[in-house]
PDB file of C-alpha atoms in Angstrom:
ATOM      1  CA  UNK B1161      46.627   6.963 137.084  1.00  0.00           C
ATOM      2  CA  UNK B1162      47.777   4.763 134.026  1.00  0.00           C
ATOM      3  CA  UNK B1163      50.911   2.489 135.338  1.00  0.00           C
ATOM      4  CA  UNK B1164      53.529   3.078 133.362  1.00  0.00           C
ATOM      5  CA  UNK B1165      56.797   0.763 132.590  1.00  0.00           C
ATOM      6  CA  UNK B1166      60.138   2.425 132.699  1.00  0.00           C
ATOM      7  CA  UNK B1167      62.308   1.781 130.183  1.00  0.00           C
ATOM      8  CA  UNK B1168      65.798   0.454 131.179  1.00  0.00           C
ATOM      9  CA  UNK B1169      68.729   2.504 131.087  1.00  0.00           C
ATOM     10  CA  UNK B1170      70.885   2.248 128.303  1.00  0.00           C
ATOM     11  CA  UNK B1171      73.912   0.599 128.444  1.00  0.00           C
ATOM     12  CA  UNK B1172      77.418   2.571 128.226  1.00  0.00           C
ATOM     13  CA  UNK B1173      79.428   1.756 125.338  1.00  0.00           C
ATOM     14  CA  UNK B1174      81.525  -0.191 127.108  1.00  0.00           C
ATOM     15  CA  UNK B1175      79.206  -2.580 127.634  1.00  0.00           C
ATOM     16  CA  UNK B1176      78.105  -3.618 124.017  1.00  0.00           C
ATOM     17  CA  UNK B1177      82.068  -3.439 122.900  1.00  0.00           C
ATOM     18  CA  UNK B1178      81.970  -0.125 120.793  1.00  0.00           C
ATOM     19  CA  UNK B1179      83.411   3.190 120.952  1.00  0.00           C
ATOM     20  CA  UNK B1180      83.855   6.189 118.764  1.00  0.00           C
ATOM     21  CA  UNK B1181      87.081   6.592 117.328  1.00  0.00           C
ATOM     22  CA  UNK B1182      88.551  10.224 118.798  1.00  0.00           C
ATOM     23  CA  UNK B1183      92.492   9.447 117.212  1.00  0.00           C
ATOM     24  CA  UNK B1184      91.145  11.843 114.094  1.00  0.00           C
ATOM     25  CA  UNK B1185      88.526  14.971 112.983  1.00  0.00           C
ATOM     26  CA  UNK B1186      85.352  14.277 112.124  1.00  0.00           C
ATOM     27  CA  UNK B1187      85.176  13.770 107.597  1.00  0.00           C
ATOM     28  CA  UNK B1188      88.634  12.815 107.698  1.00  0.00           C
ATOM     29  CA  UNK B1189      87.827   9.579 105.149  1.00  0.00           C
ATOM     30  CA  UNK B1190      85.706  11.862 102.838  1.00  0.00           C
ATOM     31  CA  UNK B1191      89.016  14.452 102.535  1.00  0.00           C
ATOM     32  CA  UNK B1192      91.305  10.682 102.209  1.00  0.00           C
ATOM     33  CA  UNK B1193      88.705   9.184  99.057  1.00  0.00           C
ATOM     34  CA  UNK B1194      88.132  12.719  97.407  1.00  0.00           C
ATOM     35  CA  UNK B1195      92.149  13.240  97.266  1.00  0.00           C
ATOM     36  CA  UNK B1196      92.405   9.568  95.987  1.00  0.00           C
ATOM     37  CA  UNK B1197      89.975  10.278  92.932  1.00  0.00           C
ATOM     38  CA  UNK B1198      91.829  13.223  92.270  1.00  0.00           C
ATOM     39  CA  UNK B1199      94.983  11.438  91.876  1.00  0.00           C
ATOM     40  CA  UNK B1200      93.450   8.943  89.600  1.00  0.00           C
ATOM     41  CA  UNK B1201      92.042  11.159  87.845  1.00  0.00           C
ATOM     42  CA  UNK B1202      95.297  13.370  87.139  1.00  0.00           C
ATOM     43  CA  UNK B1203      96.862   9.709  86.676  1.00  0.00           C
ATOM     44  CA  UNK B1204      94.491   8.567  83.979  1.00  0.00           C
ATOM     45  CA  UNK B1205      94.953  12.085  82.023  1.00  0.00           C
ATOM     46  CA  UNK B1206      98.818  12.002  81.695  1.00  0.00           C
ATOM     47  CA  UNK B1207      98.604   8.415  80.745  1.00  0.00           C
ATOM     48  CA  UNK B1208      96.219   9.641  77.724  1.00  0.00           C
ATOM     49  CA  UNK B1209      98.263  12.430  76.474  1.00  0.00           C
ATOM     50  CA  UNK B1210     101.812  10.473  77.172  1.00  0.00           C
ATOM     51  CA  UNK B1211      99.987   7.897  74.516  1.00  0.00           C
ATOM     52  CA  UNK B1212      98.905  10.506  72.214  1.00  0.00           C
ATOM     53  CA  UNK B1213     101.878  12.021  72.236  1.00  0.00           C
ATOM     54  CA  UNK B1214     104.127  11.491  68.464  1.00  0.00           C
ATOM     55  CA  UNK B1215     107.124   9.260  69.334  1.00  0.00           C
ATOM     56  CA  UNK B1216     109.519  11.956  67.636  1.00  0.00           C
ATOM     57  CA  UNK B1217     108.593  15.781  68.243  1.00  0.00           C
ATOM     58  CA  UNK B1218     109.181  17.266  64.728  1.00  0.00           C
ATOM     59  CA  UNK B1219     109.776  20.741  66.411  1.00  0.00           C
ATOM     60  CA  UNK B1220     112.995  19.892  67.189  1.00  0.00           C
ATOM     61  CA  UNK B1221     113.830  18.658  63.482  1.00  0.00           C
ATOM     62  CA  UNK B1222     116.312  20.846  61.904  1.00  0.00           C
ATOM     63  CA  UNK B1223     114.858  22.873  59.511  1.00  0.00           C
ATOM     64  CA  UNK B1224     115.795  22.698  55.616  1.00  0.00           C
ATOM     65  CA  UNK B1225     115.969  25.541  53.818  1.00  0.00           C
ATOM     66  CA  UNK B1226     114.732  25.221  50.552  1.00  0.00           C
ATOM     67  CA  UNK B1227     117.155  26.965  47.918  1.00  0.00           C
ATOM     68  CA  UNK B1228     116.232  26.047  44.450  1.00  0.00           C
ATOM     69  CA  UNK B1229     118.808  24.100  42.199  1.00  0.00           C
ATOM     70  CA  UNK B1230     118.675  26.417  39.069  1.00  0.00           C
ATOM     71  CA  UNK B1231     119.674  30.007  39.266  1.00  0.00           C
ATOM     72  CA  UNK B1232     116.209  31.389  38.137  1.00  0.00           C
ATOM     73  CA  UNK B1233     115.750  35.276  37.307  1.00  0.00           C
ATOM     74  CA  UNK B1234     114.408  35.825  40.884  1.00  0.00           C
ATOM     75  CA  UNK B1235     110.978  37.319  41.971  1.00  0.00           C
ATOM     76  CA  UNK B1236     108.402  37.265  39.091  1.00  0.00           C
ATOM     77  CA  UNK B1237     107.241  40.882  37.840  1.00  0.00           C
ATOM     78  CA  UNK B1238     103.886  42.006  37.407  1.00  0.00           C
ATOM     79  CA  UNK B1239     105.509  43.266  34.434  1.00  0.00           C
ATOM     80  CA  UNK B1240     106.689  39.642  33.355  1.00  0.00           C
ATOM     81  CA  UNK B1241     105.823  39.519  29.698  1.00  0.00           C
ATOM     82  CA  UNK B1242     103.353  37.227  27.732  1.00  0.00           C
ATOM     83  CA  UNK B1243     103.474  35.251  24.868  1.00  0.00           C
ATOM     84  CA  UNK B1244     102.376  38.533  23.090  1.00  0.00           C
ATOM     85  CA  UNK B1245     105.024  40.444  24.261  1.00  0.00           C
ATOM     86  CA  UNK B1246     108.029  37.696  24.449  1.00  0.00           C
ATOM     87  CA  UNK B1247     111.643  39.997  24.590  1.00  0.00           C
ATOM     88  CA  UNK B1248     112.689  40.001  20.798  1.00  0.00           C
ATOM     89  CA  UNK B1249     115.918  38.348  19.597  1.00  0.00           C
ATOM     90  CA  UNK B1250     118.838  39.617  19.399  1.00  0.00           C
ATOM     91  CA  UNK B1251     120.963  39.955  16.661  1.00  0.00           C
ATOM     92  CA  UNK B1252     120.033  39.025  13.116  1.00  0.00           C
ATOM     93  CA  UNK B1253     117.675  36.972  14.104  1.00  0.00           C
ATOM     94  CA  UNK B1254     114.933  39.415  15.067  1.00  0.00           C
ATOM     95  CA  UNK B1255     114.850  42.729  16.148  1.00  0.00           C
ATOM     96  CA  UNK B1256     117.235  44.200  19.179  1.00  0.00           C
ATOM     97  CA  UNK B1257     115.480  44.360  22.655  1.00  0.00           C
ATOM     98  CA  UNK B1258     114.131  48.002  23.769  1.00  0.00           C
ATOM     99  CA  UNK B1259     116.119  47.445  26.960  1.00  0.00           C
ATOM    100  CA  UNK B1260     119.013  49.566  26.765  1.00  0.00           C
ATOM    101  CA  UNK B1261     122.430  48.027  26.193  1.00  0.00           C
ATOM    102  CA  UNK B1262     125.197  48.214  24.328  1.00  0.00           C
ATOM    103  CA  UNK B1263     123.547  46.011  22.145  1.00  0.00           C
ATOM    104  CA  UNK B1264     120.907  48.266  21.411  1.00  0.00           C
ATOM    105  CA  UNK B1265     122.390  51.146  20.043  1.00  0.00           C
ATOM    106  CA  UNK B1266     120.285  54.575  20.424  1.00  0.00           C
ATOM    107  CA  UNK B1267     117.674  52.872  22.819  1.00  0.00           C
ATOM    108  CA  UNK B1268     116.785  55.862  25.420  1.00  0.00           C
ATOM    109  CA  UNK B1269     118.485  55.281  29.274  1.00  0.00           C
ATOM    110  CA  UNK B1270     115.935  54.413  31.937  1.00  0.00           C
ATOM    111  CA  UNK B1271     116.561  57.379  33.629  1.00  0.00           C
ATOM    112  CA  UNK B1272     115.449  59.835  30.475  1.00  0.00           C
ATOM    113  CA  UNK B1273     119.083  60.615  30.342  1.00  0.00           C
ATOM    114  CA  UNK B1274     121.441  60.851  27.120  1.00  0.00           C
ATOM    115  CA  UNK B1275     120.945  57.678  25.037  1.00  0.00           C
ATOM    116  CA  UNK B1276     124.100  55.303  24.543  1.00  0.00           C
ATOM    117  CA  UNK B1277     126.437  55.994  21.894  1.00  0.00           C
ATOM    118  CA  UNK B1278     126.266  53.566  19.065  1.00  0.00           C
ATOM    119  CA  UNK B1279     129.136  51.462  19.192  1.00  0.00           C
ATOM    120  CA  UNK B1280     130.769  49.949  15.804  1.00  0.00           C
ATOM    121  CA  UNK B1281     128.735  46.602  16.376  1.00  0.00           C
ATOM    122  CA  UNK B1282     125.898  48.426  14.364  1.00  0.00           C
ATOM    123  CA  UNK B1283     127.531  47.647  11.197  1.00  0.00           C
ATOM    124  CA  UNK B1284     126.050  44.720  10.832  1.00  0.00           C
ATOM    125  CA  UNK B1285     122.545  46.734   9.932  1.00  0.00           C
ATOM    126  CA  UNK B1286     121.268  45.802   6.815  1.00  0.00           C
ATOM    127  CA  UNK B1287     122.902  47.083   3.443  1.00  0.00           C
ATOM    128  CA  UNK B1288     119.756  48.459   2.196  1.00  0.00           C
ATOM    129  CA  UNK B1289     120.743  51.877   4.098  1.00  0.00           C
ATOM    130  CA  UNK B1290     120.153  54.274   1.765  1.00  0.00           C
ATOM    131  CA  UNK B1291     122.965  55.163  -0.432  1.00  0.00           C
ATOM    132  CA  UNK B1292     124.674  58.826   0.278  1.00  0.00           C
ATOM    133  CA  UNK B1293     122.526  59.461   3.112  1.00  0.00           C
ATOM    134  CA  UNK B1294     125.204  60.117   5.348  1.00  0.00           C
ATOM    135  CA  UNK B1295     127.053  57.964   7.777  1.00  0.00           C
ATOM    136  CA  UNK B1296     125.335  54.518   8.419  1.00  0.00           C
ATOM    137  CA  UNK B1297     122.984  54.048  10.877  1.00  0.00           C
ATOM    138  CA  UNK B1298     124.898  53.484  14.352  1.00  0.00           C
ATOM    139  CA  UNK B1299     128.229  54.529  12.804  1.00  0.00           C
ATOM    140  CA  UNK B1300     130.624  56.734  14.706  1.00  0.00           C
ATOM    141  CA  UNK B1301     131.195  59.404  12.136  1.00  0.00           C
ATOM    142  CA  UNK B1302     128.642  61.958  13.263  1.00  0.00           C
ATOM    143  CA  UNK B1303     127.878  62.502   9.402  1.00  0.00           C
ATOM    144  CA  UNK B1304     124.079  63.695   8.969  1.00  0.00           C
ATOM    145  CA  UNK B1305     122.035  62.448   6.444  1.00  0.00           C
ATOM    146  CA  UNK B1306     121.456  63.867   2.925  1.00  0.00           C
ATOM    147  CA  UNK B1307     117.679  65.808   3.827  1.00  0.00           C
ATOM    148  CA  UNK B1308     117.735  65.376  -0.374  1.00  0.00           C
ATOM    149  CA  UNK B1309     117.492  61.984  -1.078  1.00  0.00           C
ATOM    150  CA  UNK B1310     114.103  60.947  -1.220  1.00  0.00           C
ATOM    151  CA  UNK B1311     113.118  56.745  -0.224  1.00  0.00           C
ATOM    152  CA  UNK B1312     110.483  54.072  -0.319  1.00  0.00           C
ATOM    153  CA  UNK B1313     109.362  51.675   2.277  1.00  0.00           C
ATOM    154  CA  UNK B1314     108.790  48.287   0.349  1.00  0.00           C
ATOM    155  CA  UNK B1315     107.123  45.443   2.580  1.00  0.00           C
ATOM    156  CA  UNK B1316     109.272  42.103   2.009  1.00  0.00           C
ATOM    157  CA  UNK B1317     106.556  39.704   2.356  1.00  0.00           C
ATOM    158  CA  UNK B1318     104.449  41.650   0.033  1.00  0.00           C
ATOM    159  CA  UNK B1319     107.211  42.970  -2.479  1.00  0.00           C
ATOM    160  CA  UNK B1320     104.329  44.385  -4.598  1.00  0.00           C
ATOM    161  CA  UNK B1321     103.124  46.793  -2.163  1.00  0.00           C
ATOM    162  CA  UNK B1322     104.878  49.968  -0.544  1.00  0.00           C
ATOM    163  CA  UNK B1323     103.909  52.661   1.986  1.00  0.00           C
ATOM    164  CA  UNK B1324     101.591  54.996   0.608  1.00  0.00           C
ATOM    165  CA  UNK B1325      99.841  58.206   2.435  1.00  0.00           C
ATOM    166  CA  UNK B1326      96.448  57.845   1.480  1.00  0.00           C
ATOM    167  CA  UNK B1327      93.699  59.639   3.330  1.00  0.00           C
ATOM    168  CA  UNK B1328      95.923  60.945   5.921  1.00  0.00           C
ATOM    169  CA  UNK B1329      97.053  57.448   6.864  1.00  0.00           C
ATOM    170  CA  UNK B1330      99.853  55.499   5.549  1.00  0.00           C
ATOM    171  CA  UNK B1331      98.477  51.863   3.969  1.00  0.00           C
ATOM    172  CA  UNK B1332     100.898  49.549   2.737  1.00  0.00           C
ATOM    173  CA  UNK B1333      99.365  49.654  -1.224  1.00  0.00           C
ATOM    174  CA  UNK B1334     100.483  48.778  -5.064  1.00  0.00           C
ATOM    175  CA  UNK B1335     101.463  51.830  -6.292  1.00  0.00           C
ATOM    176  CA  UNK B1336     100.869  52.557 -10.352  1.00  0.00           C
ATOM    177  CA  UNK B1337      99.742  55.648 -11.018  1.00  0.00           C
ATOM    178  CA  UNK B1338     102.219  58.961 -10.937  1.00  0.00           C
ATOM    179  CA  UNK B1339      99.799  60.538  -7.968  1.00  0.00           C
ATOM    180  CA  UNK B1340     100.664  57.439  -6.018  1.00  0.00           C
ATOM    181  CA  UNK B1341     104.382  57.244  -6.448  1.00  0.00           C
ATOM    182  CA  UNK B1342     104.660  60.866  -5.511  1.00  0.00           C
ATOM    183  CA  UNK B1343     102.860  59.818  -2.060  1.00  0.00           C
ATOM    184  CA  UNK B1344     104.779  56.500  -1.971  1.00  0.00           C
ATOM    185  CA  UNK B1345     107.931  58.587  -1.953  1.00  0.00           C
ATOM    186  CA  UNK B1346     109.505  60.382   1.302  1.00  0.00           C
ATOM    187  CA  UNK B1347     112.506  62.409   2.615  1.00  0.00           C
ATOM    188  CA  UNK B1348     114.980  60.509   4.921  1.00  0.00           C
ATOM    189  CA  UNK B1349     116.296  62.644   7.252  1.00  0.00           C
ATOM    190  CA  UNK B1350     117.788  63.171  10.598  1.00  0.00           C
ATOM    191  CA  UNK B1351     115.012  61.781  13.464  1.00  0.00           C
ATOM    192  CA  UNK B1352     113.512  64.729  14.558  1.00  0.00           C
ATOM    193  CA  UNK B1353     114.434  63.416  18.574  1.00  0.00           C
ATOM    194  CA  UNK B1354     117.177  61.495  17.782  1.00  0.00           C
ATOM    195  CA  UNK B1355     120.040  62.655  14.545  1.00  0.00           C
ATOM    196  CA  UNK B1356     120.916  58.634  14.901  1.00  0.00           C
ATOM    197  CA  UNK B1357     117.614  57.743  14.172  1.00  0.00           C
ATOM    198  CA  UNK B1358     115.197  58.288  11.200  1.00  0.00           C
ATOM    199  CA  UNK B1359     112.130  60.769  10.117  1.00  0.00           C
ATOM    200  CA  UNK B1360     110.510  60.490   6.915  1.00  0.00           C
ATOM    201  CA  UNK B1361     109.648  63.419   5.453  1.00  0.00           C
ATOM    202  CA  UNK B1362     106.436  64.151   3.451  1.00  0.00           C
ATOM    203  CA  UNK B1363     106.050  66.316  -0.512  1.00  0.00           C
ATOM    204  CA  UNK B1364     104.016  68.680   1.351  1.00  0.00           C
ATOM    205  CA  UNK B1365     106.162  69.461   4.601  1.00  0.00           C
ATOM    206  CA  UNK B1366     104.905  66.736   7.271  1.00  0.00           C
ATOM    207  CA  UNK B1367     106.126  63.871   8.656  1.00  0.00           C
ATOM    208  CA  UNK B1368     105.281  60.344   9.309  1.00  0.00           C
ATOM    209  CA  UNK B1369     104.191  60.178  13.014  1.00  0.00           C
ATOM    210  CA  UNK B1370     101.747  57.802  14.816  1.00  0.00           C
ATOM    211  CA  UNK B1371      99.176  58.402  17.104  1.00  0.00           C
ATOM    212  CA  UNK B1372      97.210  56.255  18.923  1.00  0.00           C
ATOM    213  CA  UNK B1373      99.663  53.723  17.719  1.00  0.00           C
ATOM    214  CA  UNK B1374      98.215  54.537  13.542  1.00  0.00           C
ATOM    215  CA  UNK B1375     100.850  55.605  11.519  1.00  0.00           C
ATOM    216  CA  UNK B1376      99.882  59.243   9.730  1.00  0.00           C
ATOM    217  CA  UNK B1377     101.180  62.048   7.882  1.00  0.00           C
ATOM    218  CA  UNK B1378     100.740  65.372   9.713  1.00  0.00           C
ATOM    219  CA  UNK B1379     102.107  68.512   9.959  1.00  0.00           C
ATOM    220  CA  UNK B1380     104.889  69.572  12.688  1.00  0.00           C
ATOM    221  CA  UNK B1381     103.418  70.996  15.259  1.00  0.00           C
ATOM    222  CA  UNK B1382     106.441  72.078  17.209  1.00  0.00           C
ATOM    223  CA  UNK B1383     105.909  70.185  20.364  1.00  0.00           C
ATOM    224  CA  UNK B1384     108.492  67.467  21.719  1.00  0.00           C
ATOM    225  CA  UNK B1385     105.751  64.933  21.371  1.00  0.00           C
ATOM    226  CA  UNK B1386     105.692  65.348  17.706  1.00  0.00           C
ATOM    227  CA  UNK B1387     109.144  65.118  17.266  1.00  0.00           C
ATOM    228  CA  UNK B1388     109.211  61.810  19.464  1.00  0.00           C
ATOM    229  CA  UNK B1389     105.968  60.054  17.224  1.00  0.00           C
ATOM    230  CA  UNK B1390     107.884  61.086  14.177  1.00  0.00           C
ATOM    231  CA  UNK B1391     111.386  59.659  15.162  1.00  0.00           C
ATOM    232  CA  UNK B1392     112.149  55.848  14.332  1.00  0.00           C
ATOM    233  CA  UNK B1393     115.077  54.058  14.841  1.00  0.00           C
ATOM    234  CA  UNK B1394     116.328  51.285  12.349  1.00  0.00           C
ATOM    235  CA  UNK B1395     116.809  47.958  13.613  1.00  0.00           C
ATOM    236  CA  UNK B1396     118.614  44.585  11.515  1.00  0.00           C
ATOM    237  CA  UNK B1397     115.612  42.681  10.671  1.00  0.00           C
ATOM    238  CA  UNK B1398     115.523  38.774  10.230  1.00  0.00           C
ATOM    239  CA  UNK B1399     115.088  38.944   6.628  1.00  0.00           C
ATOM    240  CA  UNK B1400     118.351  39.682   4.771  1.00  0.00           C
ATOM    241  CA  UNK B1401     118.848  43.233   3.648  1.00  0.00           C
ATOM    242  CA  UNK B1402     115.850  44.392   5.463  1.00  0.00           C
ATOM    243  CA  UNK B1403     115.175  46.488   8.823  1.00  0.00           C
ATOM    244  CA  UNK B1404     112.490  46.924  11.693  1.00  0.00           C
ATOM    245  CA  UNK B1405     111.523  50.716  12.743  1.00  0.00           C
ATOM    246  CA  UNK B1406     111.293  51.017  16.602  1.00  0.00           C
ATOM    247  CA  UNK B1407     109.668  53.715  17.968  1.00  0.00           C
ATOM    248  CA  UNK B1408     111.762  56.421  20.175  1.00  0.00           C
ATOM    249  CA  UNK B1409     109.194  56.902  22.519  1.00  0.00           C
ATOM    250  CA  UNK B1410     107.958  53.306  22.770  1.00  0.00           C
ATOM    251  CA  UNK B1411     110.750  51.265  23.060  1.00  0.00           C
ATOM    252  CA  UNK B1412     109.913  48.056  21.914  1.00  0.00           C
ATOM    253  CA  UNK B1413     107.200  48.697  19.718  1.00  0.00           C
ATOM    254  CA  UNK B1414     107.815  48.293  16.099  1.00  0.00           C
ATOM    255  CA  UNK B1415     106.017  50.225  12.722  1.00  0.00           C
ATOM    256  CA  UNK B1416     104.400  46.516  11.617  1.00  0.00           C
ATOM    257  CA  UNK B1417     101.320  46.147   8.586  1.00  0.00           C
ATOM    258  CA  UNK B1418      98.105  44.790   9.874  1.00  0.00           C
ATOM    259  CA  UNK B1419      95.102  44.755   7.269  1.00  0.00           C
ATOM    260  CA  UNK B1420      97.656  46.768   5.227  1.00  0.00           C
ATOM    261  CA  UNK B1421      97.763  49.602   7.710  1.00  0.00           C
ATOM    262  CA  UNK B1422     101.003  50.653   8.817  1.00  0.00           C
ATOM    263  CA  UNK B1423     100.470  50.605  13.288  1.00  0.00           C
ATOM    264  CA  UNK B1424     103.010  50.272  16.139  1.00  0.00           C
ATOM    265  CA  UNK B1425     102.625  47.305  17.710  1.00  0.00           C
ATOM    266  CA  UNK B1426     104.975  45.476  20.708  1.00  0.00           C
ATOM    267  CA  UNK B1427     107.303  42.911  19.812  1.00  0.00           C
ATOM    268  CA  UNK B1428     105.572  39.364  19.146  1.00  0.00           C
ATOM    269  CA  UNK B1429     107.814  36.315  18.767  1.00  0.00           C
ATOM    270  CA  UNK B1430     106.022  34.862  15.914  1.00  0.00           C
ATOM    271  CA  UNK B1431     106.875  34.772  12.106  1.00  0.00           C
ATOM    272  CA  UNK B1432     103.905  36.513  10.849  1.00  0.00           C
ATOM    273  CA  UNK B1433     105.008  39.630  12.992  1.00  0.00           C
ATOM    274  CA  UNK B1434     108.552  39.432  11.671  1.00  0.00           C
ATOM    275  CA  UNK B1435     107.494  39.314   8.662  1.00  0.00           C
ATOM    276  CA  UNK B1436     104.637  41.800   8.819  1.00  0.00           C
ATOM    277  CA  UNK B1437     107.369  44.379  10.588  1.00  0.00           C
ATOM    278  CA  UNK B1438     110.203  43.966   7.663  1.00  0.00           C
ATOM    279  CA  UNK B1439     110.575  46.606   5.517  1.00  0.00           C
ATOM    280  CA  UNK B1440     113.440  47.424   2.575  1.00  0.00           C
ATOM    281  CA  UNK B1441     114.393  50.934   1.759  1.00  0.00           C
ATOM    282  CA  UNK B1442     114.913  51.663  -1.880  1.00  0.00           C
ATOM    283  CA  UNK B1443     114.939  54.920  -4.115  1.00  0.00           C
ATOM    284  CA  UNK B1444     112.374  56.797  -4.522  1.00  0.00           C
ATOM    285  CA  UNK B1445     109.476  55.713  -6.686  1.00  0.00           C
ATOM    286  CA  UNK B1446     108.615  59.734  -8.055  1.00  0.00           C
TER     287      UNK B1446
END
């Protein structure tokens, strides 16, 4: 049999000078360096965002409310007009503002109701009102206007030329011939919507009406829409001893020449259009 050597015993650990430590659990430094990194790390981050951090928090700024300096007409319309359609002047000046007021005698209410009375400022409207016609325009007398006395329209920045029905439409033309006085000349007579207001009466028993913003002559056809194309409403015009013709139905829109044709066209804030929209009544040419 093979001789074999026993190995010696091994010593206790008393005898090399070691012994296990049994005052705590077993993993008890692991738990001890994994807490320690966790503290660091929680450490580090508030140190980063205590850094970031703004030195003044502007959340807790009062707040300034902004309130403009100027006392401004307030929210802006969709209707807010353009240079094309800038509110006309008031006064002599231009012609009054379709927005009912008492300084826009006969303009209709917003609410389709009765129209304001005219008030005794309206006697500043041009002298050119046709002589014996009645009461003047605006005045508080009630008097109706003579249906007899027959008018011309005569533009004032082309004194040569008058309204003349021609073709069915009314051209601002030179007028010679008798044929063409006879259809130069009209009846001025109560507005067919409005007594304070104008119609012009035709030799062959129409009016003067537009449509689609032309001004025509056509026959009455009975129907309030008629009688509200055919009714105009005199206005003081810029130019002395002249007037502007609003319509009753479309407030601030004015009978104007364009191309010598007689339309209704908005308000413009420009000479040309004051001009173009300035008209004298005179006698009758026939």
């Amino acid at each position: 049999m093979p001789k074999t050597t026993p190995r010696p015993p091994r010593l206790p650990s008393w005898e090399h000078g070691w012994s296990p430590d049994t005052s705590r659990a077993p993993g008890t430094r692991r738990l001890w360096l994994a807490g320690g990194l966790a503290a660091a790390t929680v450490v580090t981050c508030l140190t980063a965002i205590s850094m970031d951090r703004p030195a003044t928090d502007e959340s807790s700024a009062p707040v300034r409310s902004e309130v403009p300096t100027d006392a401004g007409p307030g929210l802006l319309s969709f209707a807010s007009p353009s240079s094309s359609t800038t509110a006309p002047p008031q006064g002599s000046s231009g012609p009054t503002p379709a927005t009912p007021s008492a300084t826009a005698p006969g303009a209709p209410a917003p609410d389709g109701g009765a129209r304001t009375a005219p008030s005794s400022s309206a006697s500043s409207a041009p002298s050119s009102r046709p002589a014996g016609s009645g009461a003047a325009h605006g005045g508080s007398s009630g008097a109706s206007k003579d249906s007899s006395v027959r008018r011309s329209v005569r533009s004032v920045n082309y004194p040569d030329r008058y309204w003349h029905v021609r073709g069915g439409l009314v051209k601002l033309d030179p007028v010679g011939s008798p044929a063409d006085r006879r259809a130069a000349t009209f009846r001025l007579v109560d507005g067919l919507a409005d007594r304070s207001c104008y119609s012009f009466a035709t030799a062959d028993g129409g009016y003067l009406r537009h449509h689609s913003f032309v001004l025509r002559a056509e026959r009455d056809d009975g129907s309030a829409l008629f009688r509200k194309d055919a009714t105009f409403c005199a206005r003081p015009a810029a130019r002395s001893g002249a007037v502007v013709l609003e319509s009753v139905n479309y407030p601030g829109r004015f009978l104007r020449h364009q191309d010598f044709q007689l339309r209704l066209d908005p308000y413009q804030n420009s000479d040309l259009y004051r001009a173009d929209s300035a008209f004298r009544l005179q006698d009758g040419l026939s």
